[in-house]
């Protein structure tokens, strides 16, 4: 069955450093992959979408890579700020259907001043 | 753009009653809407997928007679938890896809969630 793995442990980093979060998937070949941010008690907020034919995508301080050979996506936040503290979810999405999202468990990021 | 609202934001009800949650796409037409449930410290679990005017597709293990979904228009979907019990207490979140604000059609835009507590 499809499986998505994200760092289960919380990631603690110092303000100003680059945070790198990992998403690994097995048993399927997603056409694209999305990253979301979720704050406690709130719905997820869309951050970036990267397609299988794209190696890298950037948006302001965010960068996502997608390696279909390794079946892995990396999510980077440069010059991190305490306001970046949240849980980050990855959702590799398969082909066809109604773009059903299956989420990883998420990685909790804490950026300390 | 791409705003999705949910109502109510929280609800407390007695065991055995039914609760209706509304999900609206405010500034775009949602071709597909999704309903998720999230328990504390866990990830979102997809419950069902619905398209306007057709029956919802439920995920394995989700009782369609207990969680009634109606997708009446391109901007509104409702989830009704029938005969709610304490184990149905959870955070329910909807999302919608469509051509919103020039973004990718595959992107799902999420509502703020509805917290349900069944006593």
JSON list of C-alpha atoms in Angstrom, two decimals, chain A residues 6 32 34 36 38-46 48-49 51 57 89-90 93 98-106, chain B residues 32 34 36 38 41-44 46 49 51 54 57 59 91 93 95 97 104-113 115:
[
{"chain": "A", "resi": 6, "resn": "UNK", "atom": "CA", "xyz": [8.10, 12.38, 7.18]},
{"chain": "A", "resi": 32, "resn": "UNK", "atom": "CA", "xyz": [2.99, 15.84, -8.36]},
{"chain": "A", "resi": 34, "resn": "UNK", "atom": "CA", "xyz": [2.29, 19.37, -2.53]},
{"chain": "A", "resi": 36, "resn": "UNK", "atom": "CA", "xyz": [1.24, 22.45, 3.27]},
{"chain": "A", "resi": 38, "resn": "UNK", "atom": "CA", "xyz": [-0.64, 23.58, 9.45]},
{"chain": "A", "resi": 39, "resn": "UNK", "atom": "CA", "xyz": [-0.86, 25.57, 12.66]},
{"chain": "A", "resi": 40, "resn": "UNK", "atom": "CA", "xyz": [-2.54, 24.08, 15.76]},
{"chain": "A", "resi": 41, "resn": "UNK", "atom": "CA", "xyz": [-6.31, 24.07, 15.47]},
{"chain": "A", "resi": 42, "resn": "UNK", "atom": "CA", "xyz": [-6.28, 25.38, 11.91]},
{"chain": "A", "resi": 43, "resn": "UNK", "atom": "CA", "xyz": [-6.71, 23.95, 8.44]},
{"chain": "A", "resi": 44, "resn": "UNK", "atom": "CA", "xyz": [-3.64, 23.38, 6.26]},
{"chain": "A", "resi": 45, "resn": "UNK", "atom": "CA", "xyz": [-2.37, 26.24, 4.12]},
{"chain": "A", "resi": 46, "resn": "UNK", "atom": "CA", "xyz": [-1.00, 25.48, 0.67]},
{"chain": "A", "resi": 48, "resn": "UNK", "atom": "CA", "xyz": [4.06, 24.78, -3.02]},
{"chain": "A", "resi": 49, "resn": "UNK", "atom": "CA", "xyz": [3.24, 22.23, -5.70]},
{"chain": "A", "resi": 51, "resn": "UNK", "atom": "CA", "xyz": [5.35, 18.21, -10.66]},
{"chain": "A", "resi": 57, "resn": "UNK", "atom": "CA", "xyz": [10.67, 24.93, -7.29]},
{"chain": "A", "resi": 89, "resn": "UNK", "atom": "CA", "xyz": [2.71, 18.23, 5.66]},
{"chain": "A", "resi": 90, "resn": "UNK", "atom": "CA", "xyz": [3.66, 16.66, 2.35]},
{"chain": "A", "resi": 93, "resn": "UNK", "atom": "CA", "xyz": [-0.59, 12.84, -5.37]},
{"chain": "A", "resi": 98, "resn": "UNK", "atom": "CA", "xyz": [-10.10, 13.50, -8.34]},
{"chain": "A", "resi": 99, "resn": "UNK", "atom": "CA", "xyz": [-6.65, 14.59, -7.17]},
{"chain": "A", "resi": 100, "resn": "UNK", "atom": "CA", "xyz": [-7.12, 12.83, -3.87]},
{"chain": "A", "resi": 101, "resn": "UNK", "atom": "CA", "xyz": [-4.47, 13.88, -1.34]},
{"chain": "A", "resi": 102, "resn": "UNK", "atom": "CA", "xyz": [-2.89, 11.43, 1.03]},
{"chain": "A", "resi": 103, "resn": "UNK", "atom": "CA", "xyz": [-0.93, 13.24, 3.70]},
{"chain": "A", "resi": 104, "resn": "UNK", "atom": "CA", "xyz": [2.16, 12.30, 5.56]},
{"chain": "A", "resi": 105, "resn": "UNK", "atom": "CA", "xyz": [2.03, 12.60, 9.35]},
{"chain": "A", "resi": 106, "resn": "UNK", "atom": "CA", "xyz": [3.85, 15.91, 9.16]},
{"chain": "B", "resi": 32, "resn": "UNK", "atom": "CA", "xyz": [-14.36, 18.90, -6.28]},
{"chain": "B", "resi": 34, "resn": "UNK", "atom": "CA", "xyz": [-13.01, 16.82, 0.04]},
{"chain": "B", "resi": 36, "resn": "UNK", "atom": "CA", "xyz": [-11.07, 15.15, 6.18]},
{"chain": "B", "resi": 38, "resn": "UNK", "atom": "CA", "xyz": [-8.07, 14.87, 12.13]},
{"chain": "B", "resi": 41, "resn": "UNK", "atom": "CA", "xyz": [-1.50, 14.80, 17.06]},
{"chain": "B", "resi": 42, "resn": "UNK", "atom": "CA", "xyz": [-2.40, 12.84, 13.94]},
{"chain": "B", "resi": 43, "resn": "UNK", "atom": "CA", "xyz": [-2.45, 13.72, 10.27]},
{"chain": "B", "resi": 44, "resn": "UNK", "atom": "CA", "xyz": [-5.50, 14.44, 8.18]},
{"chain": "B", "resi": 46, "resn": "UNK", "atom": "CA", "xyz": [-9.51, 11.69, 3.96]},
{"chain": "B", "resi": 49, "resn": "UNK", "atom": "CA", "xyz": [-14.52, 13.10, -2.17]},
{"chain": "B", "resi": 51, "resn": "UNK", "atom": "CA", "xyz": [-18.28, 16.46, -7.04]},
{"chain": "B", "resi": 54, "resn": "UNK", "atom": "CA", "xyz": [-23.02, 13.50, -7.94]},
{"chain": "B", "resi": 57, "resn": "UNK", "atom": "CA", "xyz": [-16.96, 8.65, -2.96]},
{"chain": "B", "resi": 59, "resn": "UNK", "atom": "CA", "xyz": [-12.79, 6.08, 1.70]},
{"chain": "B", "resi": 91, "resn": "UNK", "atom": "CA", "xyz": [-11.59, 18.18, 13.92]},
{"chain": "B", "resi": 93, "resn": "UNK", "atom": "CA", "xyz": [-11.74, 19.97, 7.66]},
{"chain": "B", "resi": 95, "resn": "UNK", "atom": "CA", "xyz": [-10.97, 21.42, 1.05]},
{"chain": "B", "resi": 97, "resn": "UNK", "atom": "CA", "xyz": [-10.15, 22.34, -5.86]},
{"chain": "B", "resi": 104, "resn": "UNK", "atom": "CA", "xyz": [-2.80, 25.03, -10.21]},
{"chain": "B", "resi": 105, "resn": "UNK", "atom": "CA", "xyz": [-6.07, 23.22, -10.64]},
{"chain": "B", "resi": 106, "resn": "UNK", "atom": "CA", "xyz": [-4.75, 20.34, -8.55]},
{"chain": "B", "resi": 107, "resn": "UNK", "atom": "CA", "xyz": [-4.12, 22.47, -5.48]},
{"chain": "B", "resi": 108, "resn": "UNK", "atom": "CA", "xyz": [-6.50, 21.91, -2.61]},
{"chain": "B", "resi": 109, "resn": "UNK", "atom": "CA", "xyz": [-7.50, 24.92, -0.59]},
{"chain": "B", "resi": 110, "resn": "UNK", "atom": "CA", "xyz": [-8.55, 24.12, 2.93]},
{"chain": "B", "resi": 111, "resn": "UNK", "atom": "CA", "xyz": [-11.17, 25.55, 5.20]},
{"chain": "B", "resi": 112, "resn": "UNK", "atom": "CA", "xyz": [-10.32, 26.56, 8.79]},
{"chain": "B", "resi": 113, "resn": "UNK", "atom": "CA", "xyz": [-11.87, 23.41, 10.23]},
{"chain": "B", "resi": 115, "resn": "UNK", "atom": "CA", "xyz": [-14.18, 21.17, 15.96]}
]
